[in-house]
Coordinates of N, CA and C in Angstrom, one line a residue:
M1 N 58.7 78.7 72.0 CA 58.5 79.4 70.7 C 57.2 80.2 70.9
A2 N 57.2 81.4 70.7 CA 56.0 82.3 70.8 C 55.5 82.7 69.4
F3 N 54.2 82.5 69.2 CA 53.6 82.9 67.9 C 52.6 84.0 68.2
T4 N 52.7 85.1 67.5 CA 51.9 86.3 67.7 C 50.8 86.4 66.7
S5 N 50.8 85.5 65.7 CA 49.7 85.6 64.7 C 49.8 84.2 63.9
S6 N 48.7 84.0 63.2 CA 48.6 82.8 62.4 C 49.7 82.8 61.3
S7 N 49.9 83.9 60.8 CA 50.9 84.0 59.7 C 52.3 83.6 60.2
T8 N 52.6 83.9 61.5 CA 53.9 83.5 62.0 C 54.1 81.9 62.0
V9 N 53.0 81.3 62.3 CA 53.0 79.8 62.3 C 53.2 79.3 60.8
R10 N 52.4 79.9 59.9 CA 52.5 79.5 58.5 C 53.8 79.8 57.9
N11 N 54.4 80.9 58.3 CA 55.7 81.3 57.7 C 56.8 80.3 58.2
L12 N 56.7 79.9 59.5 CA 57.7 79.0 60.0 C 57.6 77.6 59.3
A13 N 56.3 77.2 59.1 CA 56.1 75.9 58.3 C 56.7 76.0 56.9
Q14 N 56.5 77.2 56.3 CA 57.0 77.4 55.0 C 58.6 77.4 55.0
L15 N 59.1 78.0 56.0 CA 60.6 78.1 56.1 C 61.2 76.7 56.2
F16 N 60.5 75.8 57.0 CA 61.0 74.4 57.1 C 60.4 73.5 56.1
D17 N 59.6 74.0 55.2 CA 59.0 73.2 54.1 C 58.3 72.0 54.7
T18 N 57.4 72.2 55.7 CA 56.6 71.2 56.3 C 55.3 71.7 56.8
Q19 N 54.3 70.9 56.8 CA 53.0 71.3 57.4 C 52.9 70.7 58.8
D20 N 53.9 69.9 59.2 CA 53.9 69.3 60.6 C 55.1 69.8 61.3
L21 N 54.9 70.9 62.1 CA 56.0 71.5 62.9 C 56.3 70.7 64.2
S22 N 55.5 69.7 64.5 CA 55.8 69.0 65.7 C 57.2 68.4 65.7
V23 N 57.7 67.9 64.6 CA 59.0 67.4 64.5 C 60.1 68.5 64.7
V24 N 59.9 69.6 64.1 CA 60.8 70.7 64.1 C 60.9 71.3 65.6
L25 N 59.7 71.3 66.2 CA 59.7 72.0 67.6 C 59.5 70.9 68.7
E26 N 59.9 69.7 68.4 CA 59.8 68.7 69.5 C 60.5 69.1 70.8
G27 N 59.7 69.0 71.9 CA 60.3 69.4 73.2 C 60.3 70.8 73.5
V28 N 59.7 71.6 72.6 CA 59.7 73.1 72.7 C 58.3 73.5 73.2
A29 N 58.2 74.3 74.3 CA 57.0 74.9 74.7 C 56.5 75.9 73.7
V30 N 55.2 75.7 73.3 CA 54.6 76.6 72.3 C 53.6 77.6 73.0
A31 N 53.8 78.9 72.7 CA 53.0 79.9 73.2 C 52.3 80.6 72.0
C32 N 51.0 80.8 72.2 CA 50.2 81.5 71.1 C 49.4 82.7 71.8
I33 N 49.4 83.8 71.1 CA 48.7 85.0 71.6 C 47.2 84.8 71.8
G34 N 46.6 84.0 71.0 CA 45.1 83.9 71.1 C 44.6 82.6 70.4
D35 N 43.3 82.5 70.4 CA 42.6 81.3 69.9 C 42.9 81.0 68.4
V36 N 42.8 82.0 67.6 CA 43.0 81.8 66.1 C 44.4 81.3 65.9
T37 N 45.4 81.9 66.5 CA 46.8 81.5 66.4 C 47.0 80.1 66.9
A38 N 46.4 79.8 68.0 CA 46.5 78.4 68.6 C 45.8 77.4 67.6
Q39 N 44.8 77.8 67.0 CA 44.1 76.9 66.0 C 45.0 76.6 64.8
T40 N 45.7 77.6 64.3 CA 46.6 77.5 63.2 C 47.8 76.6 63.7
A41 N 48.3 76.8 64.9 CA 49.4 76.0 65.4 C 48.9 74.5 65.4
A42 N 47.7 74.3 65.9 CA 47.2 72.9 66.0 C 47.1 72.3 64.6
E43 N 46.7 73.1 63.6 CA 46.7 72.6 62.2 C 48.0 72.2 61.7
H44 N 49.1 72.7 62.3 CA 50.4 72.4 61.9 C 51.1 71.5 62.9
G45 N 50.3 70.7 63.7 CA 50.8 69.7 64.5 C 51.3 70.1 65.9
L46 N 51.1 71.4 66.3 CA 51.6 71.9 67.5 C 50.5 71.9 68.6
H47 N 50.9 71.7 69.9 CA 50.1 71.8 71.0 C 50.5 73.1 71.8
T48 N 49.5 74.0 71.9 CA 49.8 75.3 72.6 C 49.7 75.0 74.1
V49 N 50.8 75.3 74.8 CA 50.8 75.2 76.3 C 50.7 76.5 77.0
I50 N 50.9 77.6 76.3 CA 50.9 78.9 76.9 C 50.0 79.8 76.1
Q51 N 48.9 80.3 76.7 CA 48.0 81.3 76.0 C 47.4 82.2 77.0
P52 N 47.6 83.5 76.8 CA 47.1 84.5 77.8 C 45.6 84.6 77.7
E53 N 45.0 85.0 78.8 CA 43.5 85.3 78.8 C 43.2 86.5 77.9
Q54 N 44.0 87.5 78.0 CA 43.8 88.7 77.1 C 44.9 88.6 76.0
F55 N 44.5 88.8 74.8 CA 45.3 88.5 73.6 C 46.1 89.7 73.3
T56 N 47.1 90.1 74.1 CA 48.0 91.2 73.9 C 49.4 90.7 74.1
I57 N 50.4 91.5 73.5 CA 51.8 91.1 73.7 C 52.2 91.2 75.2
P58 N 51.9 92.2 75.9 CA 52.3 92.2 77.3 C 51.7 91.0 78.1
E59 N 50.5 90.6 77.8 CA 49.9 89.5 78.5 C 50.5 88.2 78.1
L60 N 50.9 88.1 76.8 CA 51.6 86.9 76.4 C 52.9 86.8 77.1
A61 N 53.7 87.9 77.2 CA 54.9 87.9 77.9 C 54.8 87.5 79.3
R62 N 53.7 88.0 80.0 CA 53.4 87.6 81.4 C 53.1 86.1 81.5
A63 N 52.4 85.6 80.6 CA 52.0 84.2 80.6 C 53.2 83.3 80.4
I64 N 54.1 83.7 79.5 CA 55.4 83.0 79.3 C 56.2 83.0 80.6
A65 N 56.4 84.1 81.2 CA 57.1 84.3 82.4 C 56.6 83.4 83.5
E66 N 55.2 83.4 83.7 CA 54.6 82.6 84.7 C 54.8 81.1 84.4
Y67 N 54.7 80.7 83.2 CA 54.9 79.3 82.8 C 56.3 78.8 83.2
F68 N 57.3 79.6 82.8 CA 58.6 79.1 83.1 C 59.0 79.4 84.5
G69 N 58.3 80.3 85.2 CA 58.6 80.5 86.6 C 58.2 79.3 87.5
R70 N 57.2 78.5 87.0 CA 56.7 77.4 87.7 C 57.5 76.1 87.5
E71 N 58.3 76.1 86.4 CA 59.0 74.9 86.0 C 60.3 74.8 86.7

């Protein structure tokens, strides 16, 4: 699951009517575009495993591809 902003995390939590998304996304790799989004994800029970060094969509896509290329 890729999050490109804090609002995407909050909106998903609202959609599932929960503040703890860890149950909803159990076993799912979480990607966040940057530090602020990763912090919001953590506040909703998620552990970010993919985060690019440069906070852009192309770099996020690269980081996701690299992550899954190694697995």
